[in-house]
Short mmCIF file of C-alpha atoms in Angstrom, two decimals:
data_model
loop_
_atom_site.label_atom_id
_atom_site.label_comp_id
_atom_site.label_asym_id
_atom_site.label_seq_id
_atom_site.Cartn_x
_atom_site.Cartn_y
_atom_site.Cartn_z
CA UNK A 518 -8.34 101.98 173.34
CA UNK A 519 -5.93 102.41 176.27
CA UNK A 520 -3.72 99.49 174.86
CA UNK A 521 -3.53 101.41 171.54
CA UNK A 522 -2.80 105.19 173.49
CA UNK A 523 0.29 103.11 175.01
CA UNK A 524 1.36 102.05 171.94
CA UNK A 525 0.82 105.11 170.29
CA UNK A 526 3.03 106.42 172.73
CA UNK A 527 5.29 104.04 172.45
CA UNK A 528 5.81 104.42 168.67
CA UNK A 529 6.60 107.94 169.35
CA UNK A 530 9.16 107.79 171.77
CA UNK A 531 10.78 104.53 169.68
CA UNK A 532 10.39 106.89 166.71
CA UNK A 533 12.51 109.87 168.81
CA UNK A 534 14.95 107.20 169.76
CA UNK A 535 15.82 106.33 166.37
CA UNK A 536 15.74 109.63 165.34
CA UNK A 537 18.38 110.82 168.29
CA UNK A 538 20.48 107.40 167.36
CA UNK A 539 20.35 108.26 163.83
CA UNK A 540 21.52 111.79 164.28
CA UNK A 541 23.97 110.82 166.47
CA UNK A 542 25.34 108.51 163.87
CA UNK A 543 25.69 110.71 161.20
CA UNK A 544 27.21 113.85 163.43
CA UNK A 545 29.95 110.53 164.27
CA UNK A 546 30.12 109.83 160.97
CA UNK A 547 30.40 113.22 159.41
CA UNK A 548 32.91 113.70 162.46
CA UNK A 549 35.69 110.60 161.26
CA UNK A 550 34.85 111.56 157.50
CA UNK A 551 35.89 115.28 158.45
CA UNK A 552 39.26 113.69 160.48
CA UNK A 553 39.86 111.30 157.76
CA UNK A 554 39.86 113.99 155.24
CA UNK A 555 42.10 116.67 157.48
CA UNK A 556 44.46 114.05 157.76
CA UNK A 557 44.49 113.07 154.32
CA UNK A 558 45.00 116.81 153.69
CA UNK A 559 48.18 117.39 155.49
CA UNK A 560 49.36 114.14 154.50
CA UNK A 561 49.14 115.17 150.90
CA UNK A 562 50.83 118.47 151.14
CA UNK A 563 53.55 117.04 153.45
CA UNK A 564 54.35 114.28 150.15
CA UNK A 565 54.16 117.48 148.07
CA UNK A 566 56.25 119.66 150.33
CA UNK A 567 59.49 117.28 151.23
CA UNK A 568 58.83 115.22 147.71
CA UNK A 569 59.67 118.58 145.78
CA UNK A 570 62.47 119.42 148.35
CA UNK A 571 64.35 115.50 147.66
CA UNK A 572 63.81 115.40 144.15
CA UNK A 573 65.00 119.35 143.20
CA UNK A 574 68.23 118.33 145.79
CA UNK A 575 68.95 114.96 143.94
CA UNK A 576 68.54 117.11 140.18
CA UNK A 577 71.33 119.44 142.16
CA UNK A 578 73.30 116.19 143.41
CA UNK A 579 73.53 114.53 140.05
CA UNK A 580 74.72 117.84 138.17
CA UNK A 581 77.46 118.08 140.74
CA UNK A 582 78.33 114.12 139.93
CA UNK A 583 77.72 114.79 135.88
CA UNK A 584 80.66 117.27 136.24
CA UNK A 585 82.84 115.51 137.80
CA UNK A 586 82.48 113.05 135.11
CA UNK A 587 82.80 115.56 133.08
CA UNK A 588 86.17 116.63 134.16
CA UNK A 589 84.48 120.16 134.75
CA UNK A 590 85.02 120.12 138.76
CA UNK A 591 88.82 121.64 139.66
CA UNK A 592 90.00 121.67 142.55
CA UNK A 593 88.48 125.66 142.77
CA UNK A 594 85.20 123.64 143.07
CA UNK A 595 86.44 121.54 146.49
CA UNK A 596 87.11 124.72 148.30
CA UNK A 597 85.81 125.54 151.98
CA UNK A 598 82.72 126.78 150.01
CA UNK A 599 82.05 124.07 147.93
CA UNK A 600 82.05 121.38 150.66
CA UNK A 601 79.54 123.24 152.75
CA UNK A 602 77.32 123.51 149.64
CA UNK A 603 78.27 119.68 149.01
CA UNK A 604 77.65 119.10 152.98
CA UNK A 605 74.43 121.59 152.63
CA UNK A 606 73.14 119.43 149.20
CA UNK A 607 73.47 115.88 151.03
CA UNK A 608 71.84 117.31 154.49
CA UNK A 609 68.94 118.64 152.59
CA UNK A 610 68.58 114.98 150.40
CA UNK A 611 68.64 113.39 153.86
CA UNK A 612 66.57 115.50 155.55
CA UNK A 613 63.55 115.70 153.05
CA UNK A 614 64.39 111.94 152.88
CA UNK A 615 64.33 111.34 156.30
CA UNK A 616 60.88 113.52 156.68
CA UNK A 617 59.68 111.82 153.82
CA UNK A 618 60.24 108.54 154.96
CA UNK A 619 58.84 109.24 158.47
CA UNK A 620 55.34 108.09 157.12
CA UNK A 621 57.25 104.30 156.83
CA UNK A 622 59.43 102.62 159.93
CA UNK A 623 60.98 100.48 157.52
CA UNK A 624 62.29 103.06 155.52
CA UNK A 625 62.59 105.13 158.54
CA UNK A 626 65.16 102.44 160.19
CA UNK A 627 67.13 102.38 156.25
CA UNK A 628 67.35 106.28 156.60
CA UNK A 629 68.88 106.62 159.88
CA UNK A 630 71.26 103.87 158.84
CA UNK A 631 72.42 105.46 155.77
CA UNK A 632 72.35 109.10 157.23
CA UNK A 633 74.63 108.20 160.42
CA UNK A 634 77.01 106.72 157.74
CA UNK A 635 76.91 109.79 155.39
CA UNK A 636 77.34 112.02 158.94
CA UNK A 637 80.43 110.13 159.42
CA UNK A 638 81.89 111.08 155.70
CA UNK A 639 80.76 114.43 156.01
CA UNK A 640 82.52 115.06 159.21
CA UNK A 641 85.60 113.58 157.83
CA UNK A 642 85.26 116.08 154.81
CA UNK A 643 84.76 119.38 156.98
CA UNK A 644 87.48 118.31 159.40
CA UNK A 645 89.86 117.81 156.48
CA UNK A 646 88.48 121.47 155.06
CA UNK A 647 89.41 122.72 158.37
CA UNK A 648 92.82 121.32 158.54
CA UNK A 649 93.44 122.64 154.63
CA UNK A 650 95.56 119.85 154.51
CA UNK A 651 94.98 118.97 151.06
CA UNK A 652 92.92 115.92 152.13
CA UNK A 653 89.72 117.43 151.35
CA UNK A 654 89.81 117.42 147.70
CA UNK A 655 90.49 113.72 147.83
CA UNK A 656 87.75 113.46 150.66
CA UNK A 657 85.91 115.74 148.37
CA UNK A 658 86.09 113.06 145.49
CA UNK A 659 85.50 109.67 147.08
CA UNK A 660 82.72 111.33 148.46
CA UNK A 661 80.89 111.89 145.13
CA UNK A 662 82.04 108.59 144.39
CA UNK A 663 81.21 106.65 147.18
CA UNK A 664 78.12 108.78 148.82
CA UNK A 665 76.71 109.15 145.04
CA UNK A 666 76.24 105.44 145.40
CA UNK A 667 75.05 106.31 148.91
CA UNK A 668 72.65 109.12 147.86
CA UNK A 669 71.07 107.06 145.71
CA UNK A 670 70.10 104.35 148.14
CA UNK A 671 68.58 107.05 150.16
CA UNK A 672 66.62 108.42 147.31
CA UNK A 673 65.71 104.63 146.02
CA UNK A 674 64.38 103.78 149.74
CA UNK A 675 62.59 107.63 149.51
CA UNK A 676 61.18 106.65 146.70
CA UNK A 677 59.97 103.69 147.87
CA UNK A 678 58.77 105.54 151.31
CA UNK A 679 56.72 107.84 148.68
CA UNK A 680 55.50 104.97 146.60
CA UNK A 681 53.90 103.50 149.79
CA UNK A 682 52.81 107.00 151.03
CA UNK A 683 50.89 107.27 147.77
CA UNK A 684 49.34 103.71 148.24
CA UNK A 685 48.49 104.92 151.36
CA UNK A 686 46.53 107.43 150.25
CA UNK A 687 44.98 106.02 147.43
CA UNK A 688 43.58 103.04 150.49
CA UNK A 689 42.81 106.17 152.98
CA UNK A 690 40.86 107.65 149.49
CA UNK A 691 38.97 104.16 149.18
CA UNK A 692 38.10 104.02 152.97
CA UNK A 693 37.09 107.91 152.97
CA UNK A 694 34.84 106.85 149.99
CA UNK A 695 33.47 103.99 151.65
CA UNK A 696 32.68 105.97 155.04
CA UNK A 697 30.92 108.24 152.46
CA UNK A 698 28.94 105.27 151.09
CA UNK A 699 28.29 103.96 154.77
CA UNK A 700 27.19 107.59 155.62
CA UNK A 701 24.82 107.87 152.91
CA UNK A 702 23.52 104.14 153.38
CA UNK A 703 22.92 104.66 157.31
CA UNK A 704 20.53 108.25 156.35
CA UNK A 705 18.97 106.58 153.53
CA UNK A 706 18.31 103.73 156.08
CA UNK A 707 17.48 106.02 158.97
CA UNK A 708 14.99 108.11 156.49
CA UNK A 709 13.41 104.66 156.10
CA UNK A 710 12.58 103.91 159.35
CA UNK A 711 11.67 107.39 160.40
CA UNK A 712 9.13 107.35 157.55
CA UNK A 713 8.03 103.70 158.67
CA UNK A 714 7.88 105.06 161.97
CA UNK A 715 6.13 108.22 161.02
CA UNK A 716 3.82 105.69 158.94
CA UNK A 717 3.15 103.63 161.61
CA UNK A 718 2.79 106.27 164.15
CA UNK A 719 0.06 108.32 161.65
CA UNK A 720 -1.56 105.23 161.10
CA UNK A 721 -2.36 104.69 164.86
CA UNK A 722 -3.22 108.67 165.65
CA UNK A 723 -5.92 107.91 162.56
CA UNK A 724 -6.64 104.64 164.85
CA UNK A 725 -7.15 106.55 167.85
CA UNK A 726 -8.78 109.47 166.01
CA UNK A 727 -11.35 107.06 164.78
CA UNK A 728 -11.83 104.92 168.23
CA UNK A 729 -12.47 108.73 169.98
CA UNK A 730 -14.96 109.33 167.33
CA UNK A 731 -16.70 106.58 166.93
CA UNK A 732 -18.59 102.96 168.85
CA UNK A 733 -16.16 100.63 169.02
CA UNK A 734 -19.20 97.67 168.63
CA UNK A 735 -20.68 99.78 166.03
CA UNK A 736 -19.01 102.02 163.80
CA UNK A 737 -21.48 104.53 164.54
CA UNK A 738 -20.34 107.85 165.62
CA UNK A 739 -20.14 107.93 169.51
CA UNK A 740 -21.94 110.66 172.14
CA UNK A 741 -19.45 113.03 172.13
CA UNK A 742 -19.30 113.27 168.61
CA UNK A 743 -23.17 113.52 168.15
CA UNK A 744 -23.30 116.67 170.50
CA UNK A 745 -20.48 118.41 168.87
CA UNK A 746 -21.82 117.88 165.46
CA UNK A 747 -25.63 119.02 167.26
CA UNK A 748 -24.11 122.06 168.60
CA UNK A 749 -22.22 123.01 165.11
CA UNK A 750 -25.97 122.04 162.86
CA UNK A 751 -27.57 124.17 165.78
CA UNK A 752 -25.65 126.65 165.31
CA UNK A 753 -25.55 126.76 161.54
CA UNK A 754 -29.20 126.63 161.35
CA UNK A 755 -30.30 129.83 163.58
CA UNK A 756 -27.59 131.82 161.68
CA UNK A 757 -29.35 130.79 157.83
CA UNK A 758 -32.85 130.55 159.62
CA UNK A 759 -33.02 126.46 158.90
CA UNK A 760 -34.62 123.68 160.13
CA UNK A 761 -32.73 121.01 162.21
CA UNK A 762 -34.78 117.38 163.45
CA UNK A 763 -33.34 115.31 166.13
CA UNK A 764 -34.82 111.35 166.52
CA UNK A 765 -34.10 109.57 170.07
CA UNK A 766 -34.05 105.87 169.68
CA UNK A 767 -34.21 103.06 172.22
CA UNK A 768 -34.00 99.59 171.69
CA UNK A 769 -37.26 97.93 174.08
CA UNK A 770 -36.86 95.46 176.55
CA UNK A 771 -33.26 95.17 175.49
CA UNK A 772 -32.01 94.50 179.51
CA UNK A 773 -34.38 91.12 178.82
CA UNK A 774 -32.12 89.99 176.21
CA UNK A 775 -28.51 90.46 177.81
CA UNK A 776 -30.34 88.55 180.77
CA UNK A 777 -31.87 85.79 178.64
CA UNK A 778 -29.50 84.97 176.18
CA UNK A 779 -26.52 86.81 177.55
CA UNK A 780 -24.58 89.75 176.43
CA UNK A 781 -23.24 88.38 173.03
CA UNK A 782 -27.30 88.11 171.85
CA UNK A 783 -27.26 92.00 172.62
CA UNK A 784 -24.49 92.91 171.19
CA UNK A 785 -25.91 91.21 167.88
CA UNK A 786 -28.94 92.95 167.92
CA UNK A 787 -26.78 96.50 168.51
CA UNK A 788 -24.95 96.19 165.75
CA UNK A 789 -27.94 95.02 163.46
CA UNK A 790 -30.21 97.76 164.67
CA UNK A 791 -27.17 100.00 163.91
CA UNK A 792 -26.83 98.78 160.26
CA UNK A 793 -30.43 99.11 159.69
CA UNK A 794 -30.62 102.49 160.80
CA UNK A 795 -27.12 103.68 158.60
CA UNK A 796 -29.02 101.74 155.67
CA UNK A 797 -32.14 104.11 156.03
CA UNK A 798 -30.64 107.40 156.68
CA UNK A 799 -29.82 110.34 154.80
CA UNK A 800 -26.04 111.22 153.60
CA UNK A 801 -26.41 114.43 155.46
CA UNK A 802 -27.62 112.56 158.54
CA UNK A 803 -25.45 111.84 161.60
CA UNK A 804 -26.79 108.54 163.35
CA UNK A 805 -24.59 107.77 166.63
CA UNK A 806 -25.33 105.45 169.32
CA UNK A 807 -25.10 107.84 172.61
CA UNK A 808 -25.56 105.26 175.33
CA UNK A 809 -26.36 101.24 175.92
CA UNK A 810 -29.18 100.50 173.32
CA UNK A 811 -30.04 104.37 172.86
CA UNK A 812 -29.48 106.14 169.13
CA UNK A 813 -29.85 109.45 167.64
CA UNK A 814 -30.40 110.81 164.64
CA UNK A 815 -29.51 114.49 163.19
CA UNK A 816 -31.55 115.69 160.72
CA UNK A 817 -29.58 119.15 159.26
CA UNK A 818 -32.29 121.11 157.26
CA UNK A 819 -35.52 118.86 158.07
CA UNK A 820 -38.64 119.82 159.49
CA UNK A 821 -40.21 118.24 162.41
CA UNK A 822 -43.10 117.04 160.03
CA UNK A 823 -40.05 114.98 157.93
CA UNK A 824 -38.29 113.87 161.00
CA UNK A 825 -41.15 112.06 162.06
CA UNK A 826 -41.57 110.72 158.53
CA UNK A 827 -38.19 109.21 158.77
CA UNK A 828 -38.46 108.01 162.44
CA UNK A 829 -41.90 106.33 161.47
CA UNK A 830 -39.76 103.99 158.60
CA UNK A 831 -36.89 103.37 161.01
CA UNK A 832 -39.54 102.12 163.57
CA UNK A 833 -41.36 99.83 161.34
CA UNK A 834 -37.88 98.71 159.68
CA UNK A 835 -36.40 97.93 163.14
CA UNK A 836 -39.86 96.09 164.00
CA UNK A 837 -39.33 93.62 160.99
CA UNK A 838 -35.95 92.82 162.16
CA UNK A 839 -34.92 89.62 163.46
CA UNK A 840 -31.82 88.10 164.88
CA UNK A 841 -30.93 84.02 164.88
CA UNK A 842 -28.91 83.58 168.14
CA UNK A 843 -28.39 80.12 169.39
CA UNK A 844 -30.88 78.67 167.46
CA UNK A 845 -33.58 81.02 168.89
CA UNK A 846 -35.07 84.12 166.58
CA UNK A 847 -34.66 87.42 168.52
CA UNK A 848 -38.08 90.11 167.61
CA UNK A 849 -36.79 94.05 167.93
CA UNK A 850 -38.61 96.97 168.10
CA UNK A 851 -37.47 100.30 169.63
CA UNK A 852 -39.41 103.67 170.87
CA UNK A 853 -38.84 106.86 168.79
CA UNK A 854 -38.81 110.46 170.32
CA UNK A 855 -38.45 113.73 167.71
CA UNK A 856 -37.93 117.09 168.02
CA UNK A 857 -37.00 120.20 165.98
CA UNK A 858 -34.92 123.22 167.02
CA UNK A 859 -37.51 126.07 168.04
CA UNK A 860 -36.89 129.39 166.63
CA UNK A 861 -39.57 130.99 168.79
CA UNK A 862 -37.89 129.71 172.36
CA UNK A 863 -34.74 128.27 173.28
CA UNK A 864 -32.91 127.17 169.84
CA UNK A 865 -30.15 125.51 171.52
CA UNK A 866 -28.83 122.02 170.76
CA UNK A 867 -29.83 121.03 174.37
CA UNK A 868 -33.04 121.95 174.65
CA UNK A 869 -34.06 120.20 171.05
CA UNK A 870 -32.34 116.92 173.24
CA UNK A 871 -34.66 117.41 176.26
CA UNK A 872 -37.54 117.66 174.06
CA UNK A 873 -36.64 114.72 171.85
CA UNK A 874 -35.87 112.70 175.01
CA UNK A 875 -39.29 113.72 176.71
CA UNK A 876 -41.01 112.25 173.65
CA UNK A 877 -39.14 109.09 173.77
CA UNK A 878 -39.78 108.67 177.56
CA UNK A 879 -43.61 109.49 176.68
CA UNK A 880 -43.61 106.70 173.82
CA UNK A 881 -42.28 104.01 176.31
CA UNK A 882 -44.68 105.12 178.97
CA UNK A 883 -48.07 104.66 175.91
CA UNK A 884 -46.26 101.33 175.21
CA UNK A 885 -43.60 101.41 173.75
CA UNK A 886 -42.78 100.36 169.52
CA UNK A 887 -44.05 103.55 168.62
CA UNK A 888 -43.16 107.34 167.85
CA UNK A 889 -43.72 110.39 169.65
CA UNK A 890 -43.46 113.96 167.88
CA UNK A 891 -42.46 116.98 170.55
CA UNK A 892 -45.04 119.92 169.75
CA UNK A 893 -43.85 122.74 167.13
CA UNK A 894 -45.88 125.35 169.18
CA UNK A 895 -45.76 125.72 173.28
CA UNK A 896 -48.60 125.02 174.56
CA UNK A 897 -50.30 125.61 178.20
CA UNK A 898 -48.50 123.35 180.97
CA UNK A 899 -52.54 122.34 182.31
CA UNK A 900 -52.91 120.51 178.92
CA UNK A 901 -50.18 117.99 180.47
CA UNK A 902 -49.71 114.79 177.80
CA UNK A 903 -51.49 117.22 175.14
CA UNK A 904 -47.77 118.54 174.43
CA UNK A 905 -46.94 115.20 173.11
CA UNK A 906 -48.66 114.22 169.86
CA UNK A 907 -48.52 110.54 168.73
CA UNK A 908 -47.33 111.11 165.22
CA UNK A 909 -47.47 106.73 164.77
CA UNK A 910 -48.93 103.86 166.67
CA UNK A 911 -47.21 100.84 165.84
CA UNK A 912 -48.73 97.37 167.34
CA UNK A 913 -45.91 96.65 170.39
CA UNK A 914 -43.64 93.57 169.64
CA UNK A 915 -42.17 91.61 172.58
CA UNK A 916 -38.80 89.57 172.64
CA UNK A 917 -39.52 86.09 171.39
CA UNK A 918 -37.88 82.70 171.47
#
């Protein structure tokens, strides 16, 4: 019983370390999936944000190149103005391009490239607006020619910056789904081990329920279980005014067989005496084995008459027994003592004992395989034996080879 306790114990506290893991698990878990999706987030609205910006400055960029094609740009149109609305419209491509493209190196390394060399043109075009030299309408020109072809690398390598940005996303999507399918695998694997462990952990209270209730060599219901269940029929029957029996049983000359034919012989003819004795009694009747080869009996609503009844048949059942052991037949009999709860004195479940255990002292002492009735009424103390009245006399049968 100890060995199951500890494991008992030990089930629980695995049981609370799983748990705790578990938990701890999913709080990570739930932690990166919360992270992943944050990031995701502001990765999404920074595409939006700067992907708007590039492509509503490139619409801008290619109207300005449409009319200069167009012949519809003068020379009105490469004024002071117009070049820092020209230098304002390339800044902003490269700028969302260049915060576009800082989710890439690659296209990072391009951008930086390709914006140093548009710097370079654009300075040339303000200085030649400052001078108002006439040079900046020509500057003016070859820039639209030569940094349209420029403008578009940097929005073909954006492009391609937002192309992987999106296939970025789409794997972080996959990866935040498979957390979520990892998440919901590890609590629909740590609900089955918590209910394996809560399983295995009811199983063995019911285990060491049952071992504290009953004889473990048995199956009767132990000592401690008798009295409780005495007390509670005790009880029950001074409240409704019922009767309630009690039989004392020991097994005779039972120390001669452990020392004969050794403790395994005796433990044979326990557990036979116990069968027969669950065989004859009542559903409402409690038998328990209270101590080495002793028994009891409760008897809930029985009168001391039908007690002794009852404790007459066990005694002549338990006399026809017999046991093989090592090719030698073992004889059993056993002494009965019964008494009934007393109304008229003390009704208490531990007085009915000392009377039921007087009588089975007083049937060893006449000799033994027989039963002795406690009296219903008290009677004077100078009457002596006369309180004990031999309800059945059963010839005495000895231990045989």
């Amino acid at each position: 019983m100890n060995r199951l306790y500890y494991r008992y114990r030990a089930s629980l506290l695995v049981s609370g370390l799983l748990f705790a893991v578990g938990m701890l698990l999913v709080a990570g878990a739930a932690t990166v999936f919360h992270g992943m999706r944050h990031t995701l987030d502001n990765q999404t609205s920074t595409v939006g944000y700067h992907s708007s910006r590039l492509f509503a400055a490139w619409e801008r960029f290619n109207s300005v190149v449409e009319r200069r094609m167009l012949g519809l740009l003068d020379d009105s149109d490469m004024s002071s103005q117009g070049v820092e609305d020209l230098l304002r419209l390339q800044l902003d491509i490269v700028e969302s391009s260049y915060r576009q493209a800082a989710l890439s190196p690659l296209h990072l390394e391009k951008l930086l490239r390709y914006r140093r060399t548009l710097d370079t043109r654009l300075e040339r075009l303000r200085a030649s607006a400052d001078r108002d030299d006439g040079g900046a309408h020509a500057e003016a020109r070859a820039l639209l020619d030569d940094g349209g072809q420029l403008v578009n690398l940097i929005v073909l390598e954006t492009t391609s910056a937002i192309a992987k940005a999106d296939d970025a996303q789409r794997r972080l999507l996959i990866k935040t789904g498979e957390i979520t399918l990892w998440l919901l695998a590890g609590l629909v694997t740590l609900g089955a081990v918590l209910v394996g462990g809560l399983i295995v952990v009811s199983g063995q209270r019911r285990e060491l329920r049952t071992l504290a209730m009953t004889d473990g060599l048995t199956g009767l219901a132990n000592r401690r279980v008798f009295m409780q269940q005495s007390e509670a029929e005790h009880a029950r029957a001074l409240r409704y005014d019922l009767p309630v029996a009690l039989i004392l049983v020991d097994l005779d000359y039972f120390k001669a067989v452990n020392d004969n034919w050794g403790h395994p012989a005796g433990d044979a003819v326990l557990k036979t005496v116990a069968a027969s004795l669950q065989a004859l009694s009542r559903q409402s009747d409690l038998v328990a084995r209270i101590g080495g080869e002793e028994f009891a009996i409760l008897m809930p609503e029985t009168t001391l008459a039908a007690a002794t009844d009852a404790a007459t048949r066990y005694c002549e059942a338990i006399a026809a027994l017999s046991v093989r052991h090592g090719g030698s037949t073992l004889g059993i009999t056993a002494s009965f003592g019964v008494a009934a709860m007393r109304h008229d004195a003390d009704p208490s479940a531990a007085a009915t004992f000392a009377q039921a255990d007087a009588a089975l002292y007083r049937a060893k002492h006449c000799g033994r395989n027989r039963v002795i009735a406690a009296p219903v009424l008290s009677l004077e103390p100078a009457l002596g034996d006369a309180v004990y009245s031999v309800s059945s006399e059963i010839s005495p049968t000895f231990w045989k080879r």
